[in-house]
Amino acid sequence: MGIRAGTLDRVRHCTARGKGRFRLSDERRAARYRWVVTRHIELDDATVLALERHETHAHSIPSREVRDLGDALMLHDPRDRDPFWNRMVSLRWPTEPAAFDARLAEAVVLFGILQRSPHVWPSPIHSTPPDLVARLRAHGFADAGGGHVMVLRDPATVVSVRPTELPPATTLTAMTRASDAAAGDIEDVALVLAESFAAAPGRAAELAADMHRTLDDPRIALVLARVDGEPAAAAKATTFDGLTYVSSIGTRDAYRGRGLGGLVTRHAIVAGGGRASRMAYLGVFSGNGPAIRLYDRLGFRSIGEAPDLLLE
């Protein structure tokens, strides 16, 4: 799961996965992928499955496919080979070794037919068999950088951002449909996310084009913070079926340390109707201590930690 950020969710700040196309460099990923203690909560298997399904469908917006394989879900992008958009989640595979190996072989063949790299997001706590990660590693899968899924049990506790909370010269803009966006708003969100996560040159324009389509979906809300008129921080909320997935939380380097990450996260939940959800959740890299502490202060708790496995 955005351990587990549209193209927005490829930007990985909150997204322990929320992960994606704008991947951190190997050096930044290695520095961040260290174990960090957080407060945990326990969820039953049915709730974890619901979260995994919700996140997969959230990532499918606006034009990707979700395949229900019975014992797993598969996200597939017919146009884009990026592993972030092509992966299996919610694996509940056989425990018996021969049956497991046969099921894995079938999965690898499916990825091959689709001309995609085999990619698995194990559940933090409820994958089957229980030693799924070890078995996949034994078959050549390697960790591309995992993290925590963090859950807010009662989004109704999130209060609207008051004007008195805003730092000097700071404004917040919420967009729940494309018509809400003034000229340049979406491009400014794209700039924030591309710069926050060291995207390759030219990615901001691609991200903005994707966001224009994504924001036509009524389930999506974007929030942009500006300081002295300059784009500074952004976040996204995807709300449906009583759940809210918060992703694509980013702050440009020049504006860090001002509390903007918490403000845009709260504002996205409120703007997207997430306060009425039964649960909100996000993902964060295991070693991103500042982000984990931020989400902890907002009331999010980790349900567990898992790697992001790619077949090498």
PDB file of C-alpha atoms in Angstrom:
ATOM      1  CA  MET A   1       0.000   0.000   0.000  1.00  0.00           C
ATOM      2  CA  GLY A   2       1.282   4.675  -0.725  1.00  0.00           C
ATOM      3  CA  ILE A   3       3.607   2.250   2.044  1.00  0.00           C
ATOM      4  CA  ARG A   4       2.087   3.548  -0.221  1.00  0.00           C
ATOM      5  CA  ALA A   5       1.761  10.603  -3.227  1.00  0.00           C
ATOM      6  CA  GLY A   6      -2.838   9.847 -10.848  1.00  0.00           C
ATOM      7  CA  THR A   7       0.855  10.666 -11.497  1.00  0.00           C
ATOM      8  CA  LEU A   8       0.677  12.595  -8.247  1.00  0.00           C
ATOM      9  CA  ASP A   9       1.041   9.423  -6.248  1.00  0.00           C
ATOM     10  CA  ARG A  10       4.305   8.581  -7.860  1.00  0.00           C
ATOM     11  CA  VAL A  11       5.766  11.317  -5.739  1.00  0.00           C
ATOM     12  CA  ARG A  12       6.735   9.587  -2.567  1.00  0.00           C
ATOM     13  CA  HIS A  13       6.697  11.573   0.642  1.00  0.00           C
ATOM     14  CA  CYS A  14       3.808  10.159   2.523  1.00  0.00           C
ATOM     15  CA  THR A  15       3.403   7.453   0.066  1.00  0.00           C
ATOM     16  CA  ALA A  16       5.733   4.291   2.877  1.00  0.00           C
ATOM     17  CA  ARG A  17       4.698   3.627  -0.501  1.00  0.00           C
ATOM     18  CA  GLY A  18       2.464   6.537  -1.976  1.00  0.00           C
ATOM     19  CA  LYS A  19       5.748   5.903  -4.116  1.00  0.00           C
ATOM     20  CA  GLY A  20       6.368   6.378  -7.721  1.00  0.00           C
ATOM     21  CA  ARG A  21       7.707   7.639 -10.949  1.00  0.00           C
ATOM     22  CA  PHE A  22       9.562  10.473  -9.311  1.00  0.00           C
ATOM     23  CA  ARG A  23      11.688   8.024  -7.385  1.00  0.00           C
ATOM     24  CA  LEU A  24      14.257   9.187  -4.906  1.00  0.00           C
ATOM     25  CA  SER A  25      17.851   8.766  -5.941  1.00  0.00           C
ATOM     26  CA  ASP A  26      19.574   5.631  -4.633  1.00  0.00           C
ATOM     27  CA  GLU A  27      21.493   7.767  -2.130  1.00  0.00           C
ATOM     28  CA  ARG A  28      18.404   9.516  -0.761  1.00  0.00           C
ATOM     29  CA  ARG A  29      16.454   6.279  -0.610  1.00  0.00           C
ATOM     30  CA  ALA A  30      19.255   4.521   1.287  1.00  0.00           C
ATOM     31  CA  ALA A  31      19.469   7.393   3.747  1.00  0.00           C
ATOM     32  CA  ARG A  32      15.721   7.313   4.356  1.00  0.00           C
ATOM     33  CA  TYR A  33      15.172   3.587   4.487  1.00  0.00           C
ATOM     34  CA  ARG A  34      16.085   3.034   8.133  1.00  0.00           C
ATOM     35  CA  TRP A  35      13.853   1.612  10.802  1.00  0.00           C
ATOM     36  CA  VAL A  36      12.003   4.230  12.826  1.00  0.00           C
ATOM     37  CA  VAL A  37       9.914   3.443  15.903  1.00  0.00           C
ATOM     38  CA  THR A  38       6.328   4.645  15.656  1.00  0.00           C
ATOM     39  CA  ARG A  39       3.195   3.993  17.650  1.00  0.00           C
ATOM     40  CA  HIS A  40       1.143   1.151  16.208  1.00  0.00           C
ATOM     41  CA  ILE A  41      -2.481   0.077  16.034  1.00  0.00           C
ATOM     42  CA  GLU A  42      -3.927  -3.295  15.121  1.00  0.00           C
ATOM     43  CA  LEU A  43      -6.481  -3.827  12.353  1.00  0.00           C
ATOM     44  CA  ASP A  44      -8.256  -7.009  11.414  1.00  0.00           C
ATOM     45  CA  ASP A  45      -7.698  -8.738   8.091  1.00  0.00           C
ATOM     46  CA  ALA A  46     -10.949  -7.482   6.550  1.00  0.00           C
ATOM     47  CA  THR A  47     -10.063  -3.855   7.300  1.00  0.00           C
ATOM     48  CA  VAL A  48      -6.549  -4.209   5.916  1.00  0.00           C
ATOM     49  CA  LEU A  49      -7.959  -5.783   2.754  1.00  0.00           C
ATOM     50  CA  ALA A  50     -10.383  -2.857   2.425  1.00  0.00           C
ATOM     51  CA  LEU A  51      -7.536  -0.370   2.712  1.00  0.00           C
ATOM     52  CA  GLU A  52      -5.445  -2.235   0.154  1.00  0.00           C
ATOM     53  CA  ARG A  53      -8.331  -2.388  -2.276  1.00  0.00           C
ATOM     54  CA  HIS A  54      -9.139   1.281  -1.727  1.00  0.00           C
ATOM     55  CA  GLU A  55      -5.571   2.399  -2.342  1.00  0.00           C
ATOM     56  CA  THR A  56      -5.280   0.286  -5.477  1.00  0.00           C
ATOM     57  CA  HIS A  57      -8.441   1.829  -6.917  1.00  0.00           C
ATOM     58  CA  ALA A  58      -7.277   5.297  -5.833  1.00  0.00           C
ATOM     59  CA  HIS A  59      -4.101   4.794  -7.847  1.00  0.00           C
ATOM     60  CA  SER A  60      -6.123   3.661 -10.848  1.00  0.00           C
ATOM     61  CA  ILE A  61      -7.574   7.153 -11.281  1.00  0.00           C
ATOM     62  CA  PRO A  62      -7.939   8.422 -13.956  1.00  0.00           C
ATOM     63  CA  SER A  63      -7.285   5.676 -16.519  1.00  0.00           C
ATOM     64  CA  ARG A  64      -5.581   2.579 -15.126  1.00  0.00           C
ATOM     65  CA  GLU A  65      -6.970  -0.925 -14.695  1.00  0.00           C
ATOM     66  CA  VAL A  66      -7.556  -2.940 -11.528  1.00  0.00           C
ATOM     67  CA  ARG A  67      -7.793  -6.700 -11.961  1.00  0.00           C
ATOM     68  CA  ASP A  68      -9.260  -8.809  -9.172  1.00  0.00           C
ATOM     69  CA  LEU A  69      -7.416 -12.129  -9.403  1.00  0.00           C
ATOM     70  CA  GLY A  70      -9.288 -13.710  -6.512  1.00  0.00           C
ATOM     71  CA  ASP A  71      -6.183 -14.135  -4.359  1.00  0.00           C
ATOM     72  CA  ALA A  72      -4.607 -10.766  -5.234  1.00  0.00           C
ATOM     73  CA  LEU A  73      -5.298  -7.412  -6.870  1.00  0.00           C
ATOM     74  CA  MET A  74      -3.307  -6.169  -9.824  1.00  0.00           C
ATOM     75  CA  LEU A  75      -2.907  -2.557 -10.866  1.00  0.00           C
ATOM     76  CA  HIS A  76      -2.002  -2.200 -14.534  1.00  0.00           C
ATOM     77  CA  ASP A  77      -1.309   0.812 -16.704  1.00  0.00           C
ATOM     78  CA  PRO A  78      -1.625  -0.101 -20.396  1.00  0.00           C
ATOM     79  CA  ARG A  79       0.377   2.961 -21.414  1.00  0.00           C
ATOM     80  CA  ASP A  80       3.095   3.201 -18.798  1.00  0.00           C
ATOM     81  CA  ARG A  81       5.687   0.555 -17.913  1.00  0.00           C
ATOM     82  CA  ASP A  82       6.697   2.178 -14.626  1.00  0.00           C
ATOM     83  CA  PRO A  83       6.552  -0.559 -11.941  1.00  0.00           C
ATOM     84  CA  PHE A  84       4.671   1.827  -9.661  1.00  0.00           C
ATOM     85  CA  TRP A  85       1.621   1.548 -11.892  1.00  0.00           C
ATOM     86  CA  ASN A  86       2.023  -2.197 -12.480  1.00  0.00           C
ATOM     87  CA  ARG A  87       1.988  -4.288  -9.329  1.00  0.00           C
ATOM     88  CA  MET A  88       0.230  -6.953  -7.281  1.00  0.00           C
ATOM     89  CA  VAL A  89      -1.140  -6.289  -3.806  1.00  0.00           C
ATOM     90  CA  SER A  90      -3.332  -8.060  -1.244  1.00  0.00           C
ATOM     91  CA  LEU A  91      -1.629 -11.403  -1.863  1.00  0.00           C
ATOM     92  CA  ARG A  92      -3.376 -14.302  -0.139  1.00  0.00           C
ATOM     93  CA  TRP A  93      -1.477 -17.161  -1.768  1.00  0.00           C
ATOM     94  CA  PRO A  94      -1.129 -20.866  -0.834  1.00  0.00           C
ATOM     95  CA  THR A  95       1.164 -21.774   2.034  1.00  0.00           C
ATOM     96  CA  GLU A  96       2.183 -25.217   0.740  1.00  0.00           C
ATOM     97  CA  PRO A  97       5.553 -24.715  -1.024  1.00  0.00           C
ATOM     98  CA  ALA A  98       4.728 -26.386  -4.348  1.00  0.00           C
ATOM     99  CA  ALA A  99       1.382 -24.609  -4.627  1.00  0.00           C
ATOM    100  CA  PHE A 100       3.012 -21.294  -3.731  1.00  0.00           C
ATOM    101  CA  ASP A 101       5.750 -21.727  -6.344  1.00  0.00           C
ATOM    102  CA  ALA A 102       3.151 -22.582  -8.966  1.00  0.00           C
ATOM    103  CA  ARG A 103       1.114 -19.482  -8.109  1.00  0.00           C
ATOM    104  CA  LEU A 104       4.207 -17.281  -8.243  1.00  0.00           C
ATOM    105  CA  ALA A 105       5.107 -18.725 -11.639  1.00  0.00           C
ATOM    106  CA  GLU A 106       1.626 -17.843 -12.896  1.00  0.00           C
ATOM    107  CA  ALA A 107       2.016 -14.299 -11.615  1.00  0.00           C
ATOM    108  CA  VAL A 108       5.399 -13.864 -13.292  1.00  0.00           C
ATOM    109  CA  VAL A 109       3.919 -15.130 -16.554  1.00  0.00           C
ATOM    110  CA  LEU A 110       1.084 -12.599 -16.276  1.00  0.00           C
ATOM    111  CA  PHE A 111       3.563  -9.763 -15.817  1.00  0.00           C
ATOM    112  CA  GLY A 112       5.455 -11.098 -18.823  1.00  0.00           C
ATOM    113  CA  ILE A 113       2.339 -11.180 -20.989  1.00  0.00           C
ATOM    114  CA  LEU A 114       1.697  -7.556 -20.030  1.00  0.00           C
ATOM    115  CA  GLN A 115       5.379  -6.744 -20.689  1.00  0.00           C
ATOM    116  CA  ARG A 116       5.836  -5.430 -17.174  1.00  0.00           C
ATOM    117  CA  SER A 117       8.402  -6.134 -14.439  1.00  0.00           C
ATOM    118  CA  PRO A 118       7.111  -8.409 -11.641  1.00  0.00           C
ATOM    119  CA  HIS A 119       6.337  -6.117  -8.712  1.00  0.00           C
ATOM    120  CA  VAL A 120       4.694  -6.932  -5.374  1.00  0.00           C
ATOM    121  CA  TRP A 121       3.563  -4.777  -2.468  1.00  0.00           C
ATOM    122  CA  PRO A 122       3.236  -7.156   0.498  1.00  0.00           C
ATOM    123  CA  SER A 123       0.698  -6.288   3.160  1.00  0.00           C
ATOM    124  CA  PRO A 124       2.301  -4.898   6.325  1.00  0.00           C
ATOM    125  CA  ILE A 125       0.735  -7.638   8.460  1.00  0.00           C
ATOM    126  CA  HIS A 126      -1.798  -9.796   6.644  1.00  0.00           C
ATOM    127  CA  SER A 127      -0.154 -11.298   3.563  1.00  0.00           C
ATOM    128  CA  THR A 128      -0.415 -15.044   3.054  1.00  0.00           C
ATOM    129  CA  PRO A 129       1.678 -17.051   3.541  1.00  0.00           C
ATOM    130  CA  PRO A 130       3.060 -15.279   6.634  1.00  0.00           C
ATOM    131  CA  ASP A 131       6.617 -15.647   5.292  1.00  0.00           C
ATOM    132  CA  LEU A 132       5.653 -14.190   1.885  1.00  0.00           C
ATOM    133  CA  VAL A 133       8.470 -11.639   1.882  1.00  0.00           C
ATOM    134  CA  ALA A 134      11.130 -14.255   2.625  1.00  0.00           C
ATOM    135  CA  ARG A 135       9.797 -16.526  -0.112  1.00  0.00           C
ATOM    136  CA  LEU A 136       9.772 -13.730  -2.674  1.00  0.00           C
ATOM    137  CA  ARG A 137      13.314 -12.738  -1.724  1.00  0.00           C
ATOM    138  CA  ALA A 138      14.388 -16.351  -2.198  1.00  0.00           C
ATOM    139  CA  HIS A 139      12.982 -16.155  -5.733  1.00  0.00           C
ATOM    140  CA  GLY A 140      15.018 -13.055  -6.594  1.00  0.00           C
ATOM    141  CA  PHE A 141      12.769 -10.194  -5.527  1.00  0.00           C
ATOM    142  CA  ALA A 142      14.611  -7.239  -3.967  1.00  0.00           C
ATOM    143  CA  ASP A 143      13.427  -4.360  -1.796  1.00  0.00           C
ATOM    144  CA  ALA A 144      13.095  -1.073  -3.684  1.00  0.00           C
ATOM    145  CA  GLY A 145      12.364   0.836  -0.460  1.00  0.00           C
ATOM    146  CA  GLY A 146       9.399   0.238   1.812  1.00  0.00           C
ATOM    147  CA  GLY A 147       7.790   1.820   4.806  1.00  0.00           C
ATOM    148  CA  HIS A 148       4.746   2.187   7.030  1.00  0.00           C
ATOM    149  CA  VAL A 149       1.048   2.436   6.334  1.00  0.00           C
ATOM    150  CA  MET A 150      -0.372   4.899   8.861  1.00  0.00           C
ATOM    151  CA  VAL A 151      -4.062   5.093   9.727  1.00  0.00           C
ATOM    152  CA  LEU A 152      -6.219   7.749  11.338  1.00  0.00           C
ATOM    153  CA  ARG A 153      -9.119   5.925  12.977  1.00  0.00           C
ATOM    154  CA  ASP A 154     -11.353   8.956  13.393  1.00  0.00           C
ATOM    155  CA  PRO A 155     -10.914  11.592  10.654  1.00  0.00           C
ATOM    156  CA  ALA A 156     -13.683  13.632  12.306  1.00  0.00           C
ATOM    157  CA  THR A 157     -11.007  14.741  14.785  1.00  0.00           C
ATOM    158  CA  VAL A 158      -9.247  16.683  12.017  1.00  0.00           C
ATOM    159  CA  VAL A 159     -10.128  20.341  12.465  1.00  0.00           C
ATOM    160  CA  SER A 160     -10.210  22.902   9.699  1.00  0.00           C
ATOM    161  CA  VAL A 161      -7.132  25.084   9.413  1.00  0.00           C
ATOM    162  CA  ARG A 162      -7.829  28.413  11.060  1.00  0.00           C
ATOM    163  CA  PRO A 163      -6.436  31.623   9.514  1.00  0.00           C
ATOM    164  CA  THR A 164      -4.568  32.282  12.753  1.00  0.00           C
ATOM    165  CA  GLU A 165      -2.619  29.026  12.267  1.00  0.00           C
ATOM    166  CA  LEU A 166      -1.166  30.097   8.945  1.00  0.00           C
ATOM    167  CA  PRO A 167       2.411  31.385   8.987  1.00  0.00           C
ATOM    168  CA  PRO A 168       2.859  34.982   7.811  1.00  0.00           C
ATOM    169  CA  ALA A 169       2.069  35.593   4.127  1.00  0.00           C
ATOM    170  CA  THR A 170       0.769  32.020   3.712  1.00  0.00           C
ATOM    171  CA  THR A 171      -2.439  31.061   1.881  1.00  0.00           C
ATOM    172  CA  LEU A 172      -4.185  27.724   1.295  1.00  0.00           C
ATOM    173  CA  THR A 173      -6.110  26.860  -1.871  1.00  0.00           C
ATOM    174  CA  ALA A 174      -8.333  23.777  -2.181  1.00  0.00           C
ATOM    175  CA  MET A 175      -9.370  22.304  -5.531  1.00  0.00           C
ATOM    176  CA  THR A 176     -12.053  19.623  -5.724  1.00  0.00           C
ATOM    177  CA  ARG A 177     -12.660  19.864  -9.477  1.00  0.00           C
ATOM    178  CA  ALA A 178     -10.753  21.308 -12.396  1.00  0.00           C
ATOM    179  CA  SER A 179     -13.018  24.342 -12.518  1.00  0.00           C
ATOM    180  CA  ASP A 180     -11.900  25.255  -8.976  1.00  0.00           C
ATOM    181  CA  ALA A 181      -8.351  25.768 -10.165  1.00  0.00           C
ATOM    182  CA  ALA A 182      -7.309  29.251 -11.174  1.00  0.00           C
ATOM    183  CA  ALA A 183      -4.824  29.697 -13.971  1.00  0.00           C
ATOM    184  CA  GLY A 184      -1.511  28.238 -12.853  1.00  0.00           C
ATOM    185  CA  ASP A 185      -2.777  26.462  -9.713  1.00  0.00           C
ATOM    186  CA  ILE A 186      -2.297  22.930 -11.019  1.00  0.00           C
ATOM    187  CA  GLU A 187       1.041  23.820 -12.565  1.00  0.00           C
ATOM    188  CA  ASP A 188       2.122  25.193  -9.176  1.00  0.00           C
ATOM    189  CA  VAL A 189       1.117  21.943  -7.452  1.00  0.00           C
ATOM    190  CA  ALA A 190       3.146  20.051 -10.048  1.00  0.00           C
ATOM    191  CA  LEU A 191       6.117  22.333  -9.437  1.00  0.00           C
ATOM    192  CA  VAL A 192       5.939  21.717  -5.678  1.00  0.00           C
ATOM    193  CA  LEU A 193       5.845  17.948  -6.041  1.00  0.00           C
ATOM    194  CA  ALA A 194       8.478  17.721  -8.759  1.00  0.00           C
ATOM    195  CA  GLU A 195      10.881  19.906  -6.794  1.00  0.00           C
ATOM    196  CA  SER A 196      10.092  18.322  -3.421  1.00  0.00           C
ATOM    197  CA  PHE A 197      11.042  14.882  -4.664  1.00  0.00           C
ATOM    198  CA  ALA A 198      13.858  15.737  -7.060  1.00  0.00           C
ATOM    199  CA  ALA A 199      11.994  14.705 -10.201  1.00  0.00           C
ATOM    200  CA  ALA A 200      13.853  14.495 -13.470  1.00  0.00           C
ATOM    201  CA  PRO A 201      13.791  17.668 -15.588  1.00  0.00           C
ATOM    202  CA  GLY A 202      10.558  18.029 -17.522  1.00  0.00           C
ATOM    203  CA  ARG A 203       8.487  15.861 -15.194  1.00  0.00           C
ATOM    204  CA  ALA A 204       6.566  18.822 -13.767  1.00  0.00           C
ATOM    205  CA  ALA A 205       4.864  19.490 -17.112  1.00  0.00           C
ATOM    206  CA  GLU A 206       3.913  15.822 -17.454  1.00  0.00           C
ATOM    207  CA  LEU A 207       2.612  15.782 -13.881  1.00  0.00           C
ATOM    208  CA  ALA A 208       0.514  18.889 -14.468  1.00  0.00           C
ATOM    209  CA  ALA A 209      -1.057  17.394 -17.582  1.00  0.00           C
ATOM    210  CA  ASP A 210      -2.011  14.267 -15.658  1.00  0.00           C
ATOM    211  CA  MET A 211      -3.421  16.303 -12.763  1.00  0.00           C
ATOM    212  CA  HIS A 212      -5.722  18.243 -15.063  1.00  0.00           C
ATOM    213  CA  ARG A 213      -7.361  14.925 -15.999  1.00  0.00           C
ATOM    214  CA  THR A 214      -7.246  13.513 -12.487  1.00  0.00           C
ATOM    215  CA  LEU A 215      -8.964  16.521 -10.939  1.00  0.00           C
ATOM    216  CA  ASP A 216     -12.007  15.960 -13.139  1.00  0.00           C
ATOM    217  CA  ASP A 217     -12.784  12.981 -10.888  1.00  0.00           C
ATOM    218  CA  PRO A 218     -15.091  14.036  -8.011  1.00  0.00           C
ATOM    219  CA  ARG A 219     -13.242  11.755  -5.593  1.00  0.00           C
ATOM    220  CA  ILE A 220     -10.084  13.876  -5.766  1.00  0.00           C
ATOM    221  CA  ALA A 221      -9.097  17.006  -3.827  1.00  0.00           C
ATOM    222  CA  LEU A 222      -5.841  18.952  -4.191  1.00  0.00           C
ATOM    223  CA  VAL A 223      -4.479  21.518  -1.752  1.00  0.00           C
ATOM    224  CA  LEU A 224      -1.785  24.097  -2.448  1.00  0.00           C
ATOM    225  CA  ALA A 225      -0.010  26.322   0.081  1.00  0.00           C
ATOM    226  CA  ARG A 226       1.673  29.494  -1.119  1.00  0.00           C
ATOM    227  CA  VAL A 227       4.075  31.762   0.772  1.00  0.00           C
ATOM    228  CA  ASP A 228       4.319  35.315  -0.512  1.00  0.00           C
ATOM    229  CA  GLY A 229       2.531  34.061  -3.610  1.00  0.00           C
ATOM    230  CA  GLU A 230       5.106  31.347  -4.287  1.00  0.00           C
ATOM    231  CA  PRO A 231       4.008  27.672  -4.359  1.00  0.00           C
ATOM    232  CA  ALA A 232       5.403  26.034  -1.239  1.00  0.00           C
ATOM    233  CA  ALA A 233       3.553  22.811  -0.268  1.00  0.00           C
ATOM    234  CA  ALA A 234       0.835  20.507  -1.584  1.00  0.00           C
ATOM    235  CA  ALA A 235      -1.246  17.447  -0.745  1.00  0.00           C
ATOM    236  CA  LYS A 236      -3.953  15.269  -2.264  1.00  0.00           C
ATOM    237  CA  ALA A 237      -6.921  13.366  -0.820  1.00  0.00           C
ATOM    238  CA  THR A 238      -8.871  10.609  -2.571  1.00  0.00           C
ATOM    239  CA  THR A 239     -12.182   9.820  -0.852  1.00  0.00           C
ATOM    240  CA  PHE A 240     -14.756   7.147  -1.667  1.00  0.00           C
ATOM    241  CA  ASP A 241     -16.420   4.136  -0.030  1.00  0.00           C
ATOM    242  CA  GLY A 242     -16.005   5.703   3.408  1.00  0.00           C
ATOM    243  CA  LEU A 243     -12.200   5.866   3.238  1.00  0.00           C
ATOM    244  CA  THR A 244      -9.743   8.664   2.489  1.00  0.00           C
ATOM    245  CA  TYR A 245      -6.271   8.122   1.079  1.00  0.00           C
ATOM    246  CA  VAL A 246      -3.946  11.085   1.658  1.00  0.00           C
ATOM    247  CA  SER A 247      -0.965  11.257  -0.689  1.00  0.00           C
ATOM    248  CA  SER A 248       1.401  13.453  -2.658  1.00  0.00           C
ATOM    249  CA  ILE A 249       2.354  15.476   0.401  1.00  0.00           C
ATOM    250  CA  GLY A 250       5.351  17.596  -0.474  1.00  0.00           C
ATOM    251  CA  THR A 251       7.110  20.776   0.609  1.00  0.00           C
ATOM    252  CA  ARG A 252       9.763  22.600  -1.383  1.00  0.00           C
ATOM    253  CA  ASP A 253      13.126  22.761   0.357  1.00  0.00           C
ATOM    254  CA  ALA A 254      13.053  26.525   0.846  1.00  0.00           C
ATOM    255  CA  TYR A 255       9.803  26.268   2.820  1.00  0.00           C
ATOM    256  CA  ARG A 256      10.494  23.336   5.099  1.00  0.00           C
ATOM    257  CA  GLY A 257      10.332  23.731   8.858  1.00  0.00           C
ATOM    258  CA  ARG A 258       7.256  25.996   8.809  1.00  0.00           C
ATOM    259  CA  GLY A 259       4.621  23.360   9.547  1.00  0.00           C
ATOM    260  CA  LEU A 260       3.212  23.451   6.018  1.00  0.00           C
ATOM    261  CA  GLY A 261       3.152  19.657   5.664  1.00  0.00           C
ATOM    262  CA  GLY A 262       0.721  19.323   8.535  1.00  0.00           C
ATOM    263  CA  LEU A 263      -1.431  22.193   7.299  1.00  0.00           C
ATOM    264  CA  VAL A 264      -1.843  20.844   3.762  1.00  0.00           C
ATOM    265  CA  THR A 265      -2.490  17.326   5.082  1.00  0.00           C
ATOM    266  CA  ARG A 266      -5.288  18.542   7.351  1.00  0.00           C
ATOM    267  CA  HIS A 267      -6.727  20.837   4.703  1.00  0.00           C
ATOM    268  CA  ALA A 268      -6.752  18.038   2.118  1.00  0.00           C
ATOM    269  CA  ILE A 269      -8.693  15.737   4.453  1.00  0.00           C
ATOM    270  CA  VAL A 270     -11.258  18.455   5.187  1.00  0.00           C
ATOM    271  CA  ALA A 271     -11.537  19.691   1.580  1.00  0.00           C
ATOM    272  CA  GLY A 272     -11.948  16.165   0.236  1.00  0.00           C
ATOM    273  CA  GLY A 273     -14.733  15.288   2.647  1.00  0.00           C
ATOM    274  CA  GLY A 274     -12.515  12.912   4.563  1.00  0.00           C
ATOM    275  CA  ARG A 275     -13.805  14.073   7.943  1.00  0.00           C
ATOM    276  CA  ALA A 276     -16.946  12.070   7.182  1.00  0.00           C
ATOM    277  CA  SER A 277     -14.913   8.939   6.356  1.00  0.00           C
ATOM    278  CA  ARG A 278     -14.641   6.080   8.795  1.00  0.00           C
ATOM    279  CA  MET A 279     -10.872   6.053   8.349  1.00  0.00           C
ATOM    280  CA  ALA A 280      -8.055   8.002   6.641  1.00  0.00           C
ATOM    281  CA  TYR A 281      -4.628   6.600   5.816  1.00  0.00           C
ATOM    282  CA  LEU A 282      -1.322   7.356   4.121  1.00  0.00           C
ATOM    283  CA  GLY A 283       2.107   5.856   3.586  1.00  0.00           C
ATOM    284  CA  VAL A 284       5.556   6.992   4.655  1.00  0.00           C
ATOM    285  CA  PHE A 285       9.121   5.776   4.118  1.00  0.00           C
ATOM    286  CA  SER A 286      10.490   3.810   7.036  1.00  0.00           C
ATOM    287  CA  GLY A 287      13.394   6.197   7.554  1.00  0.00           C
ATOM    288  CA  ASN A 288      11.509   9.466   7.093  1.00  0.00           C
ATOM    289  CA  GLY A 289      11.471  10.326  10.773  1.00  0.00           C
ATOM    290  CA  PRO A 290      10.240  13.938  10.431  1.00  0.00           C
ATOM    291  CA  ALA A 291       7.235  12.830   8.357  1.00  0.00           C
ATOM    292  CA  ILE A 292       6.411   9.963  10.722  1.00  0.00           C
ATOM    293  CA  ARG A 293       6.510  12.332  13.708  1.00  0.00           C
ATOM    294  CA  LEU A 294       4.304  14.800  11.831  1.00  0.00           C
ATOM    295  CA  TYR A 295       1.653  12.199  11.026  1.00  0.00           C
ATOM    296  CA  ASP A 296       1.867  10.853  14.553  1.00  0.00           C
ATOM    297  CA  ARG A 297       1.058  14.329  15.902  1.00  0.00           C
ATOM    298  CA  LEU A 298      -1.955  14.428  13.568  1.00  0.00           C
ATOM    299  CA  GLY A 299      -3.191  11.160  15.090  1.00  0.00           C
ATOM    300  CA  PHE A 300      -2.046   8.640  12.472  1.00  0.00           C
ATOM    301  CA  ARG A 301      -0.694   5.301  13.721  1.00  0.00           C
ATOM    302  CA  SER A 302       1.306   2.651  11.888  1.00  0.00           C
ATOM    303  CA  ILE A 303      -0.399  -0.656  11.110  1.00  0.00           C
ATOM    304  CA  GLY A 304       2.938  -2.165  10.115  1.00  0.00           C
ATOM    305  CA  GLU A 305       5.956  -1.993   7.882  1.00  0.00           C
ATOM    306  CA  ALA A 306       6.615  -3.772   4.591  1.00  0.00           C
ATOM    307  CA  PRO A 307       9.110  -3.689   1.720  1.00  0.00           C
ATOM    308  CA  ASP A 308       8.439  -2.876  -1.944  1.00  0.00           C
ATOM    309  CA  LEU A 309       9.564  -5.928  -3.903  1.00  0.00           C
ATOM    310  CA  LEU A 310      10.751  -5.962  -7.525  1.00  0.00           C
ATOM    311  CA  LEU A 311      12.056  -9.000  -9.382  1.00  0.00           C
ATOM    312  CA  GLU A 312      15.621  -8.256 -10.434  1.00  0.00           C
TER     313      GLU A 312
END
